[in-house]
Coordinates of C-alpha atoms in Angstrom, one line a residue:
X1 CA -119.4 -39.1 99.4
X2 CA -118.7 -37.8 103.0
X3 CA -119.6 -33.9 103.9
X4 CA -116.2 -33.1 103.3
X5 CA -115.7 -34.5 99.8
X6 CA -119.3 -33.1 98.9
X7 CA -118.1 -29.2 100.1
X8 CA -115.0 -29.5 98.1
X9 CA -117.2 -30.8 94.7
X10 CA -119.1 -27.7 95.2
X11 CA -116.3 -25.3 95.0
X12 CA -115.0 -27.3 92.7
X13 CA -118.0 -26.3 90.2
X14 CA -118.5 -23.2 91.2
X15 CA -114.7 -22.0 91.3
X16 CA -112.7 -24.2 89.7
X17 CA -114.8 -25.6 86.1
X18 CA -112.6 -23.6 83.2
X19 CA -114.2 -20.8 81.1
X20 CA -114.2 -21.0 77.6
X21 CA -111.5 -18.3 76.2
X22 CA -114.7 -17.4 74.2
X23 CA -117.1 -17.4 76.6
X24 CA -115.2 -14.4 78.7
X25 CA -114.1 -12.4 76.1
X26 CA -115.5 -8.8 76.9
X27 CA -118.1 -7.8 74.2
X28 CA -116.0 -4.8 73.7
X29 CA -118.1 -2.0 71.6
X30 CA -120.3 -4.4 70.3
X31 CA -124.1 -3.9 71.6
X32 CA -125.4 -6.0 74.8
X33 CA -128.5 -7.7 74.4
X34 CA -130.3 -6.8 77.3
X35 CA -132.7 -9.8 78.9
X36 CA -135.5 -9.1 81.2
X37 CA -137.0 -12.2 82.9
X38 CA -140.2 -12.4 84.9
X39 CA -138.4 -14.2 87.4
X40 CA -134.7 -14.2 89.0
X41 CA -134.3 -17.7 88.5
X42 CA -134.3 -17.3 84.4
X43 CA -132.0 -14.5 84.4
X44 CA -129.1 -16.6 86.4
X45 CA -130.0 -19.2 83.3
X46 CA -129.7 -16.4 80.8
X47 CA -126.4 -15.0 82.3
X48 CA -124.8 -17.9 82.1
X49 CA -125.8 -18.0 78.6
X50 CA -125.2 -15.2 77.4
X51 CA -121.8 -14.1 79.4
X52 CA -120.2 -10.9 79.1
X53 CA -122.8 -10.5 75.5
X54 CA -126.1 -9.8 77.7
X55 CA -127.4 -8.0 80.6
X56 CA -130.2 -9.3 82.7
X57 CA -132.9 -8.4 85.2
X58 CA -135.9 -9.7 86.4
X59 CA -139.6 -8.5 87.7
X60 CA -140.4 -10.1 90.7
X61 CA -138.7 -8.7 93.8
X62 CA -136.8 -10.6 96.2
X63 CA -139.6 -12.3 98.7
X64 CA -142.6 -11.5 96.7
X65 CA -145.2 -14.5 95.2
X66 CA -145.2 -14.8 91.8
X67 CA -148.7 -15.5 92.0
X68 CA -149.7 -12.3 93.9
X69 CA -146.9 -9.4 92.3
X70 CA -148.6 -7.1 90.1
X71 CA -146.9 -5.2 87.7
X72 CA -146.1 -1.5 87.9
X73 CA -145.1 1.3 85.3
X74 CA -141.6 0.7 86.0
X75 CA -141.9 -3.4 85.1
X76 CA -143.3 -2.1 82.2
X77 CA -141.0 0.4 81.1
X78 CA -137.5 -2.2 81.8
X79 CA -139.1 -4.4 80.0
X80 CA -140.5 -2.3 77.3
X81 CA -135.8 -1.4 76.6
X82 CA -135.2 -5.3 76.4
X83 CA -134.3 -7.5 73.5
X84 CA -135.7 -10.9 75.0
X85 CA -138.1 -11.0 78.0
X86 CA -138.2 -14.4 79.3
X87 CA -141.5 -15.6 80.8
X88 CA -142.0 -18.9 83.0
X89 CA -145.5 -19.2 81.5
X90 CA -147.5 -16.5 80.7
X91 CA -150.5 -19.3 80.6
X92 CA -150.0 -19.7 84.7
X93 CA -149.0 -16.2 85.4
X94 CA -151.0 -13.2 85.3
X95 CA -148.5 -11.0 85.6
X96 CA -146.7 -12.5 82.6
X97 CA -149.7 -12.2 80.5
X98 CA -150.0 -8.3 81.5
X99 CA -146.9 -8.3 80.7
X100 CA -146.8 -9.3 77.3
X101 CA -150.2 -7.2 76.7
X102 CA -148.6 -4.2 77.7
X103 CA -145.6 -4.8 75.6
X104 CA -148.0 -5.8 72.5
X105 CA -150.0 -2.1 73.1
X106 CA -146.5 -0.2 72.8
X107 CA -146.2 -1.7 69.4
X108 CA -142.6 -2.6 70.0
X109 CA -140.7 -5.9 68.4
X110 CA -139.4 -8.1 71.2
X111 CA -138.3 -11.3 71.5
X112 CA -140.8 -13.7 74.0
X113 CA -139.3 -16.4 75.0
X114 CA -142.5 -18.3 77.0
X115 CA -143.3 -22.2 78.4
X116 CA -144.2 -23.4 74.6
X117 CA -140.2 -22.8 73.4
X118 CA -138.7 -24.3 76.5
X119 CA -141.1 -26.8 75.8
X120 CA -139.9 -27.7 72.3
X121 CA -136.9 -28.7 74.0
X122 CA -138.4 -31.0 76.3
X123 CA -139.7 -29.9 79.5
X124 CA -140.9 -32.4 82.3
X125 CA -144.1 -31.5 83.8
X126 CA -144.2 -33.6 87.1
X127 CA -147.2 -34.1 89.5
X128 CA -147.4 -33.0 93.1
X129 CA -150.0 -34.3 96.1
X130 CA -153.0 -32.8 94.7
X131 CA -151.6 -31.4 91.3
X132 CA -151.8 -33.8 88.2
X133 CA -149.9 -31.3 86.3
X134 CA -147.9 -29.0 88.2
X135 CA -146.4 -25.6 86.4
X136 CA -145.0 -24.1 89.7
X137 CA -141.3 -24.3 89.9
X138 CA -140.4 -26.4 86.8
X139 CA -137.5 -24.4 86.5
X140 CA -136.2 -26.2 89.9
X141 CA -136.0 -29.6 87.7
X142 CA -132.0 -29.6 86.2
X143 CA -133.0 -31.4 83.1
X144 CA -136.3 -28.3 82.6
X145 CA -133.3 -25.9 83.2
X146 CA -131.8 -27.2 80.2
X147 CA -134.4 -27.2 78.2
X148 CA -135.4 -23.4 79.2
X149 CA -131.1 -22.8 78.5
X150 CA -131.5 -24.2 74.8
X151 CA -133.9 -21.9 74.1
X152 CA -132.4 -18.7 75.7
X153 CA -129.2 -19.9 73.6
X154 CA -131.7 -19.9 70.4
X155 CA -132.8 -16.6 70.3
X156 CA -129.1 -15.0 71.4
X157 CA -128.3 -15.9 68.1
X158 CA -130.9 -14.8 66.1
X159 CA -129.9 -11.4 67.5
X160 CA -125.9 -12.0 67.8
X161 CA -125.2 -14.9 65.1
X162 CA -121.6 -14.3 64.4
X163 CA -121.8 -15.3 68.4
X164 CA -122.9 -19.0 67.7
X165 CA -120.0 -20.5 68.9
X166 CA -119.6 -18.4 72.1
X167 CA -123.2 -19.2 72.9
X168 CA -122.6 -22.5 72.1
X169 CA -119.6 -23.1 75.0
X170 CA -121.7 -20.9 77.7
X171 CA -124.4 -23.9 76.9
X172 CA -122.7 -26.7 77.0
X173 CA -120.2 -25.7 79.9
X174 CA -124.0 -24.9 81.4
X175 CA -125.3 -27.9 80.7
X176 CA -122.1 -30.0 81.8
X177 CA -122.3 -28.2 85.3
X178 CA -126.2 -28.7 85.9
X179 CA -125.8 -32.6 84.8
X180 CA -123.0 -32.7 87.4
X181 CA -124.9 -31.1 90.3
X182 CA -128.2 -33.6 88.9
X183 CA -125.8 -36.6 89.6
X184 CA -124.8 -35.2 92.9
X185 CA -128.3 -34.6 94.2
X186 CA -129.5 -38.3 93.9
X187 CA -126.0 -39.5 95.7
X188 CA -126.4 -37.0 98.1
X189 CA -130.1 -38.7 98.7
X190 CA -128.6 -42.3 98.6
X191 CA -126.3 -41.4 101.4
X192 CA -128.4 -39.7 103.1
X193 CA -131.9 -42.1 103.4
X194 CA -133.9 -40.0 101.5
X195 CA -134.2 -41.4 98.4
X196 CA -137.9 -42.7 97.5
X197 CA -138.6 -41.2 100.9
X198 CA -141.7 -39.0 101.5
X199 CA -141.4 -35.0 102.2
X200 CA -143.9 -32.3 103.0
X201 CA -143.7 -29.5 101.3
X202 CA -145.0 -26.0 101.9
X203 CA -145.2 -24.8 98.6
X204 CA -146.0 -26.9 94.9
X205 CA -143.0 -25.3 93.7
X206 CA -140.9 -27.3 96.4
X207 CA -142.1 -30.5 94.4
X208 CA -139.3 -30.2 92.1
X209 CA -136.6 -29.7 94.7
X210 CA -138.0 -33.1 96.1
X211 CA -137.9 -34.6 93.2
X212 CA -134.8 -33.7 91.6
X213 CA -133.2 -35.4 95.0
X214 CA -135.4 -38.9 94.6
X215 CA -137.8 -38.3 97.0
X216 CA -142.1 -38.6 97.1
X217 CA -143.9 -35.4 97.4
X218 CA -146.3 -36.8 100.1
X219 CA -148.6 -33.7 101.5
X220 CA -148.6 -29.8 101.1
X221 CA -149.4 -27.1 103.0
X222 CA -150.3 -24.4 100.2
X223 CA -152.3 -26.1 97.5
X224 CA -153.1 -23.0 95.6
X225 CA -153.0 -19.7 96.7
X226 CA -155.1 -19.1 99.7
X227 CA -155.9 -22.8 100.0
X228 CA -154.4 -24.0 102.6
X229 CA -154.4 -27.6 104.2
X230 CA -157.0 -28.0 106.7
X231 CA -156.7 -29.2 110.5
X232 CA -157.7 -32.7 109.5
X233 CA -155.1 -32.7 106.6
X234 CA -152.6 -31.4 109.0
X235 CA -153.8 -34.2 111.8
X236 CA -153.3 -36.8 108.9
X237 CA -149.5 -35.4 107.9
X238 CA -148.4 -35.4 111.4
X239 CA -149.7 -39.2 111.8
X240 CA -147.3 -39.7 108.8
X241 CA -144.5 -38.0 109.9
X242 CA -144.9 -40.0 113.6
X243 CA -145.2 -43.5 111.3
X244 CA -142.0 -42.6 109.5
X245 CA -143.8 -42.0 106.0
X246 CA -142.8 -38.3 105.6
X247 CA -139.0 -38.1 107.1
X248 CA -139.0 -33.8 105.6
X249 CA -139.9 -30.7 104.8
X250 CA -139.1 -28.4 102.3
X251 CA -140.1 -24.5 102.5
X252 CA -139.0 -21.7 100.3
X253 CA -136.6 -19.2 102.0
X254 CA -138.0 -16.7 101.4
X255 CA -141.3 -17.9 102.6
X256 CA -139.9 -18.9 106.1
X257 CA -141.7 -16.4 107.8
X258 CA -145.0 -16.3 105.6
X259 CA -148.5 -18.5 107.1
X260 CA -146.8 -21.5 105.2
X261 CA -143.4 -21.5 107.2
X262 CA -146.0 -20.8 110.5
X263 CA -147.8 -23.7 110.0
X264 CA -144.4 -25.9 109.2
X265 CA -143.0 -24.4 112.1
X266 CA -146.0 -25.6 114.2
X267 CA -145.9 -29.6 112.7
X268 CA -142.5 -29.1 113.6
X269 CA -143.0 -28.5 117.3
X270 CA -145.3 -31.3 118.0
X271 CA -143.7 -33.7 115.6
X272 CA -140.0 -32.6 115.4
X273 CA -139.8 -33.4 111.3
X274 CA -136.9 -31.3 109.8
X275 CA -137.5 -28.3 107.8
X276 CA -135.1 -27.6 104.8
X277 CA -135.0 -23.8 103.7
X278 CA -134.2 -23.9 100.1
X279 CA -134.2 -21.3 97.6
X280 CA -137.0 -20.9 94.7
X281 CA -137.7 -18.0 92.6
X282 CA -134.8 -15.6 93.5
X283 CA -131.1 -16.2 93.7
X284 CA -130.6 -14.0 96.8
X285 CA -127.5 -13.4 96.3
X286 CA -126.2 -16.0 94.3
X287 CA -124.6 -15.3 91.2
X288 CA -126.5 -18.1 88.7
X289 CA -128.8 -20.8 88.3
X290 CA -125.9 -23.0 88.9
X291 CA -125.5 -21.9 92.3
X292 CA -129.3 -22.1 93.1
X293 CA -129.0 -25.6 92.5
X294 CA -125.8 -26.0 94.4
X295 CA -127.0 -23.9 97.3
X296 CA -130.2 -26.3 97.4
X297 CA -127.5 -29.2 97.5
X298 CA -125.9 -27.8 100.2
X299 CA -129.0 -27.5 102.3
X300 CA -129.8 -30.9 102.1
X301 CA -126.3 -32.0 103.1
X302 CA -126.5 -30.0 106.1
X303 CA -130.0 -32.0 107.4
X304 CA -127.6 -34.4 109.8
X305 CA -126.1 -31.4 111.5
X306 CA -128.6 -30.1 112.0
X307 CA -130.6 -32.8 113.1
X308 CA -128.2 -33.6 115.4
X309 CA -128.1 -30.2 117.3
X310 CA -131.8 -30.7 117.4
X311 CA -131.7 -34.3 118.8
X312 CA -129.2 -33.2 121.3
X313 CA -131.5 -30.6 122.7
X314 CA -134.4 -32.9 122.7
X315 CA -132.3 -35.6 125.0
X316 CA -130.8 -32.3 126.8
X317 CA -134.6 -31.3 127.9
X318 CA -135.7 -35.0 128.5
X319 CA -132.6 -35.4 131.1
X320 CA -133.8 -31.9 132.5
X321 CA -137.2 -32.9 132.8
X322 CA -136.4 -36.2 134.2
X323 CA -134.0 -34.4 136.8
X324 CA -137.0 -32.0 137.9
X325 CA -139.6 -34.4 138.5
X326 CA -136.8 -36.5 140.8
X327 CA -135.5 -33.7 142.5
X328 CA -139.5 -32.7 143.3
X329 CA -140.0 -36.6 144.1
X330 CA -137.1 -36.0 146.6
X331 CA -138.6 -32.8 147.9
X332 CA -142.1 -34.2 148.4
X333 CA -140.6 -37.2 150.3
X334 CA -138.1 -34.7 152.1
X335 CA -141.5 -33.2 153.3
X336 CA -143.6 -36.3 154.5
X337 CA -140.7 -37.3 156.3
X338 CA -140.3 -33.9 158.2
X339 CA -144.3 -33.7 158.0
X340 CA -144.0 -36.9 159.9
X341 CA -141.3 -36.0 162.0
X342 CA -143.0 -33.2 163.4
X343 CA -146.3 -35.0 164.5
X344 CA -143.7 -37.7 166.4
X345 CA -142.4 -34.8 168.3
X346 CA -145.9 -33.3 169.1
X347 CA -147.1 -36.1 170.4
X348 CA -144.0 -36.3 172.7
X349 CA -144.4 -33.2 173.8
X350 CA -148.0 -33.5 174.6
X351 CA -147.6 -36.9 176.3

């Protein structure tokens, strides 16, 4: 599919896919359920779920690490109004599990929804270079995206049943859409070389991005927070980048100006490997998790452009550089030759 065709598929999902006459019916004067989700990520999967029936929000601010947020009274307080808070895995996240402790202490009835119920619908826990089992960004995976949408869809109708069927059309139109842009990934790849290709990522939570395209996680730069690859480590990725073994980089956007997207930034300059800004934990903008995935897919298909403009600048400064060092070859010649010249006429002169 050229880049044209791929564009139009895009807007194709994102426009043009018909709603369900249920799914945008207004919920009229019946009670919203009202979501709050650790991360921004899950509440573009519960929107789309839930439709006009539910309003969402999310913890984590735009930019921040997961890892590294912690909560404050007003986290606890949105979350302490909502029906469902939606965790990634309050097992992995610490501010997940102060979350739920603080909720728990208010002696209030909520609906979790946590890693063990997306689980039961399958999740895929995939390894990354260093990571046997690696939690961070599972969400990023289409088919765990499912799986997390399944159970989102479960527990709107324990509060909403005579919704079922609404529900039941956000789902599959959900699911129908994430397949779609699943399909479109790995031909995107194909096309593209990068299938079963190696990538360096910045992050673990890239690892899924990579993966969801066909390619091999080869090297990271964070490999836990605060752990960082070391010079030899870095020495070793650049050797593979040079020998053609890692062909690409993936960094979180939101991390492009964080020691991570330094350190890329640097492998970059002495090795010239392309770096591929993709979106992780929030939508930034974007109206759903469908988009995410599709805004991801775009990035990727815009690699050749912009390896191109890169190339070109390369040969640009090699043709410069080659044009210096003939126009200073001329010069010093120019200046023997006069240097030269001169003694011949002093020694006239003097004769």
């Amino acid at each position: 599919m050229n880049s044209r065709r791929m564009v139009v598929f895009i807007l194709f999902l994102l426009v043009v896919f018909p709603r369900s006459s249920l799914g945008n019916q207004m919920a009229g004067d019946e009670q919203k359920i009202f979501i709050v989700c650790s991360l921004e990520a899950f509440a573009g999967i519960a929107q789309r779920i839930g439709g006009d029936y539910v309003v969402t929000d999310y913890i984590v601010p735009e930019g921040m690490d997961p890892h590294s947020y912690s909560l404050s009274p007003d986290d606890v307080e949105k979350a302490g109004k909502a029906d469902i808070i939606v965790l990634a895995n309050s097992r992995f996240l610490s501010l997940e599990a102060d979350l739920k402790e603080a909720i728990q202490e208010m002696n209030q009835s909520k609906i979790f929804l946590d890693f063990d119920d997306y689980d039961y619908y399958g999740i895929t826990i995939l390894p990354a270079p260093g990571i046997e089992e690696n939690y961070h960004g599972y969400w990023l995976y289409p088919d765990n995206a499912i799986a997390i949408a399944k159970a989102i869809k479960n527990a709107l109708v324990m509060l909403m049943p005579s919704y079922v069927d609404v529900f039941e059309v956000n789902l599959n139109e959900f699911i129908r859409e994430v397949e779609a842009l699943k399909s479109e990934m790995l031909n995107l790849a194909e096309e593209k070389g990068l299938r079963q290709k190696g990538v360096l990522l910045a992050v673990p939570a890239t690892a899924y991005i990579a993966l969801s395209f066909g390619m091999i996680p080869k090297a990271m730069i964070l490999k836990a927070p605060g752990s960082y690859a070391s010079s030899q480590e870095i020495m070793n990725i650049e050797e593979k980048i040079k020998s053609g073994e890692i062909v690409l980089a993936l960094c979180p956007e939101s991390m492009r100006n964080s020691k991570p997207g330094q350190i890329l930034r640097d492998i970059q300059s002495r090795t010239s490997v392309p770096i591929a800004y993709v979106r992780v934990f929030a939508l930034s903008g974007l109206k759903d998790y469908v988009s995410l995935l599709a805004y991801n897919l775009g990035v990727i298909g815009s690699l050749d452009a912009q390896s191109r403009v890169t190339s070109d600048v390369k040969e640009l400064c090699a043709y410069l550089g080659i044009a210096l060092l003939f126009v200073a070859m001329i010069a010093i010649v120019e200046a023997f030759i006069i240097f030269r010249m001169r003694r011949s006429a002093e020694e006239v002169l003097y004769e």
